[in-house]
Coordinates of C-alpha atoms in Angstrom, one line a residue:
Chain G
N1 CA 45.8 14.7 3.2
A2 CA 48.3 15.8 5.8
G3 CA 46.9 19.3 6.1
V4 CA 49.0 21.4 8.4
T5 CA 51.9 19.6 10.1
Q6 CA 53.7 21.0 13.1
T7 CA 56.8 19.6 14.8
P8 CA 57.7 19.0 17.5
K9 CA 54.6 18.4 19.5
F10 CA 56.3 18.8 22.8
Q11 CA 59.5 20.6 23.7
V12 CA 61.3 21.6 26.9
L13 CA 63.9 24.4 26.7
K14 CA 66.1 26.1 29.2
T15 CA 66.1 29.9 29.3
G16 CA 68.3 31.4 26.7
Q17 CA 68.2 28.4 24.3
S18 CA 67.0 28.8 20.8
M19 CA 64.8 26.5 18.8
T20 CA 62.7 26.3 15.6
L21 CA 59.1 25.2 15.4
Q22 CA 58.4 23.7 12.0
C23 CA 55.2 24.1 10.1
A24 CA 54.3 22.7 6.7
Q25 CA 51.1 22.7 4.7
D26 CA 50.2 20.7 1.6
M27 CA 47.0 22.5 0.6
N28 CA 48.7 25.3 -1.5
H29 CA 47.4 27.9 0.8
E30 CA 48.6 31.5 0.3
Y31 CA 48.3 32.6 3.9
M32 CA 50.1 31.1 6.9
S33 CA 50.3 32.3 10.5
W34 CA 51.5 31.4 13.9
Y35 CA 49.5 31.8 17.1
R36 CA 50.2 31.2 20.8
Q37 CA 47.5 30.1 23.1
D38 CA 47.7 31.0 26.8
P39 CA 45.0 30.5 29.5
G40 CA 42.5 33.2 29.5
M41 CA 44.1 35.0 26.5
G42 CA 42.8 33.2 23.6
L43 CA 44.9 32.8 20.5
R44 CA 47.3 35.7 19.9
L45 CA 48.8 36.2 16.5
I46 CA 52.6 36.2 16.5
H47 CA 53.6 36.5 12.8
Y48 CA 51.8 35.9 9.5
S49 CA 52.7 35.6 5.8
V50 CA 50.6 36.3 2.7
G51 CA 53.0 34.4 0.4
A52 CA 56.5 33.2 -0.1
G53 CA 59.0 35.9 0.8
I54 CA 56.4 38.1 2.5
T55 CA 56.0 38.1 6.3
D56 CA 54.6 40.6 8.8
Q57 CA 54.2 41.0 12.6
G58 CA 51.1 40.2 14.5
E59 CA 50.1 41.1 18.0
V60 CA 52.9 39.6 19.9
P61 CA 56.0 39.3 17.7
N62 CA 58.8 40.1 20.2
G63 CA 61.2 37.2 20.7
Y64 CA 60.2 35.4 17.5
N65 CA 61.4 35.3 14.0
V66 CA 59.8 33.8 10.9
S67 CA 60.7 33.3 7.2
R68 CA 58.7 32.0 4.3
S69 CA 61.0 30.7 1.5
T70 CA 58.4 28.4 0.0
T71 CA 54.6 28.3 -0.1
E72 CA 54.6 25.1 2.0
D73 CA 56.8 26.0 4.9
F74 CA 56.6 28.6 7.7
P75 CA 59.1 28.0 10.5
L76 CA 58.9 29.9 13.8
R77 CA 62.2 30.6 15.5
L78 CA 62.6 31.5 19.2
L79 CA 65.9 33.4 19.4
S80 CA 66.6 33.2 23.1
A81 CA 63.8 31.4 25.0
A82 CA 62.3 33.0 28.1
P83 CA 59.8 31.5 30.6
S84 CA 57.2 33.9 29.3
Q85 CA 57.3 32.0 26.0
T86 CA 55.9 28.9 27.7
S87 CA 52.8 28.3 25.7
V88 CA 51.0 26.2 23.1
Y89 CA 51.8 27.2 19.6
F90 CA 49.5 26.8 16.6
C91 CA 50.4 27.1 13.0
A92 CA 47.5 27.9 10.6
S93 CA 47.0 28.3 6.9
S94 CA 44.2 29.4 4.7
Y95 CA 43.2 30.4 1.2
S96 CA 42.6 34.0 0.6
V97 CA 39.0 35.1 1.1
W98 CA 38.6 35.4 -2.6
R99 CA 39.5 31.8 -3.2
G100 CA 37.7 30.2 -0.3
T101 CA 36.0 30.9 3.0
G102 CA 39.2 32.3 4.6
E103 CA 38.8 29.5 7.1
L104 CA 42.0 28.8 9.0
F105 CA 43.3 25.2 9.0
F106 CA 45.3 24.6 12.2
G107 CA 48.0 22.2 13.0
E108 CA 47.7 20.1 16.2
G109 CA 49.8 22.5 18.3
S110 CA 53.2 22.4 19.9
R111 CA 53.5 22.6 23.7
L112 CA 56.6 24.5 24.7
T113 CA 57.9 24.8 28.2
V114 CA 60.8 27.1 29.0
L115 CA 62.5 26.5 32.4
Chain R
A1 CA 43.0 48.4 14.9
Q2 CA 41.0 45.3 15.0
K3 CA 39.7 43.9 18.3
V4 CA 37.4 41.1 19.4
T5 CA 35.8 40.9 22.8
Q6 CA 34.2 37.9 24.3
A7 CA 33.1 39.1 27.7
Q8 CA 31.9 35.7 29.0
T9 CA 34.8 33.8 30.3
E10 CA 32.9 30.6 31.3
I11 CA 29.3 29.6 31.0
S12 CA 27.8 26.5 32.6
V13 CA 24.4 25.1 31.5
V14 CA 22.4 21.9 32.0
E15 CA 21.8 19.7 28.9
K16 CA 18.9 20.9 26.7
E17 CA 19.2 24.5 27.8
D18 CA 19.8 27.1 25.1
V19 CA 22.9 29.2 25.4
T20 CA 24.2 32.3 23.7
L21 CA 27.8 33.2 23.4
D22 CA 28.5 36.9 22.9
C23 CA 31.0 38.4 20.5
V24 CA 31.7 42.2 20.0
Y25 CA 34.2 43.4 17.5
E26 CA 36.0 46.6 16.5
T27 CA 37.3 47.5 13.1
R28 CA 37.8 50.5 11.0
D29 CA 37.5 48.6 7.7
T30 CA 34.2 48.4 5.8
T31 CA 35.1 45.0 4.5
Y32 CA 35.8 42.3 7.1
Y33 CA 35.0 38.7 8.0
L34 CA 33.8 37.2 11.2
F35 CA 34.4 33.6 12.3
W36 CA 33.6 31.2 15.1
Y37 CA 35.8 28.3 16.0
K38 CA 35.4 25.5 18.5
Q39 CA 38.1 23.9 20.6
P40 CA 37.0 20.7 22.3
P41 CA 38.9 19.2 25.2
S42 CA 41.0 17.3 22.7
G43 CA 42.6 20.6 21.7
E44 CA 42.1 20.9 18.0
L45 CA 40.6 24.0 16.5
V46 CA 37.4 23.5 14.4
F47 CA 36.0 26.1 12.0
L48 CA 32.3 26.6 12.5
I49 CA 31.2 29.6 10.3
R50 CA 32.3 32.7 8.4
R51 CA 30.2 35.8 7.8
N52 CA 31.1 38.7 5.5
S53 CA 30.6 42.3 6.6
F54 CA 28.2 42.9 3.7
D55 CA 26.0 40.0 4.4
E56 CA 23.9 40.5 7.6
Q57 CA 21.7 37.5 7.1
N58 CA 21.5 35.3 10.2
E59 CA 22.4 31.7 9.7
I60 CA 21.1 28.5 11.2
S61 CA 22.9 25.1 11.0
G62 CA 21.1 22.4 12.9
R63 CA 21.2 23.4 16.6
Y64 CA 23.6 26.3 15.9
S65 CA 22.6 29.8 14.9
W66 CA 24.4 33.0 14.4
N67 CA 23.1 36.6 14.8
F68 CA 25.2 39.2 13.0
Q69 CA 24.3 42.9 13.8
K70 CA 26.5 45.6 12.3
S71 CA 24.7 48.3 14.2
T72 CA 26.0 46.9 17.5
S73 CA 29.2 45.3 16.1
S74 CA 28.1 41.9 17.4
F75 CA 28.2 38.4 16.1
N76 CA 26.6 36.2 18.7
F77 CA 26.4 32.4 18.6
T78 CA 23.4 30.4 20.0
I79 CA 23.3 26.7 20.7
T80 CA 19.8 25.4 21.0
A81 CA 19.1 22.4 23.2
S82 CA 22.7 22.1 24.3
Q83 CA 24.4 18.7 24.6
V84 CA 27.4 17.5 26.6
V85 CA 29.4 17.2 23.4
D86 CA 29.0 21.0 23.0
S87 CA 31.4 21.4 25.9
A88 CA 34.4 23.3 24.5
V89 CA 36.0 26.6 24.3
Y90 CA 34.5 28.8 21.6
F91 CA 36.4 31.5 19.8
C92 CA 35.1 34.5 17.8
A93 CA 37.6 35.9 15.3
L94 CA 37.9 38.9 12.9
S95 CA 39.8 39.4 9.7
E96 CA 39.9 42.7 8.0
G97 CA 40.3 43.5 4.3
G98 CA 42.2 40.7 2.5
G99 CA 41.5 38.3 5.3
F100 CA 45.1 37.3 5.9
K101 CA 45.4 38.6 9.5
T102 CA 42.9 37.0 11.8
I103 CA 42.5 38.2 15.4
F104 CA 40.8 36.1 18.0
G105 CA 38.9 36.9 21.1
A106 CA 39.9 35.4 24.5
G107 CA 37.3 32.6 24.1
T108 CA 34.3 31.4 26.1
R109 CA 34.5 28.1 27.9
L110 CA 31.2 26.3 27.8
F111 CA 30.4 23.5 30.2
V112 CA 27.3 21.5 29.5
K113 CA 26.3 19.2 32.3
A114 CA 24.2 16.1 31.9

């Protein structure tokens, strides 16, 4: 089982560039979400989705865009990268709490550096 | 709005000591879910436990135990007889209602010295 797959694992961008972090899951999970992890701040929710075609903002959505055209894929777009977006990004997916434990399954993370 | 506070930034213990990681949460919902995750030095995130708001039973799994108290909005995690392999960052998390939006605390970094 592949689980949650994120690409790329590492990326260096210049300020102002745009890019997309890809996330795919093969567990038929309804819920998907993106987090960023910064030292001392834990995991902060950027955007989440409860199903194909439905997305919503999390705690720190500014500067990021998402879409969910299929159950499997949930890409995260950085529109115009800024140094403050230097972080480790995690994609996660889960069943709803009615179908399972609600446990989040995480990808391996993508380390992004913005110069 | 939901919020999770882990006031302990770092804890250092010697092997075989017991250690408790604190978690305090805030929510307006009557139905919610609490979680603990572990992030070892390798970086992956590992699910440890989920508790429902309507089930206040404490749980024990080997050397791990969890104490859920709604009266104090706390969900604390105790490791008994800690081992070096327990060294990691531990996150407490909260999901309200449908459980699709999970918010994490800042994490507690645990160092267990041999």
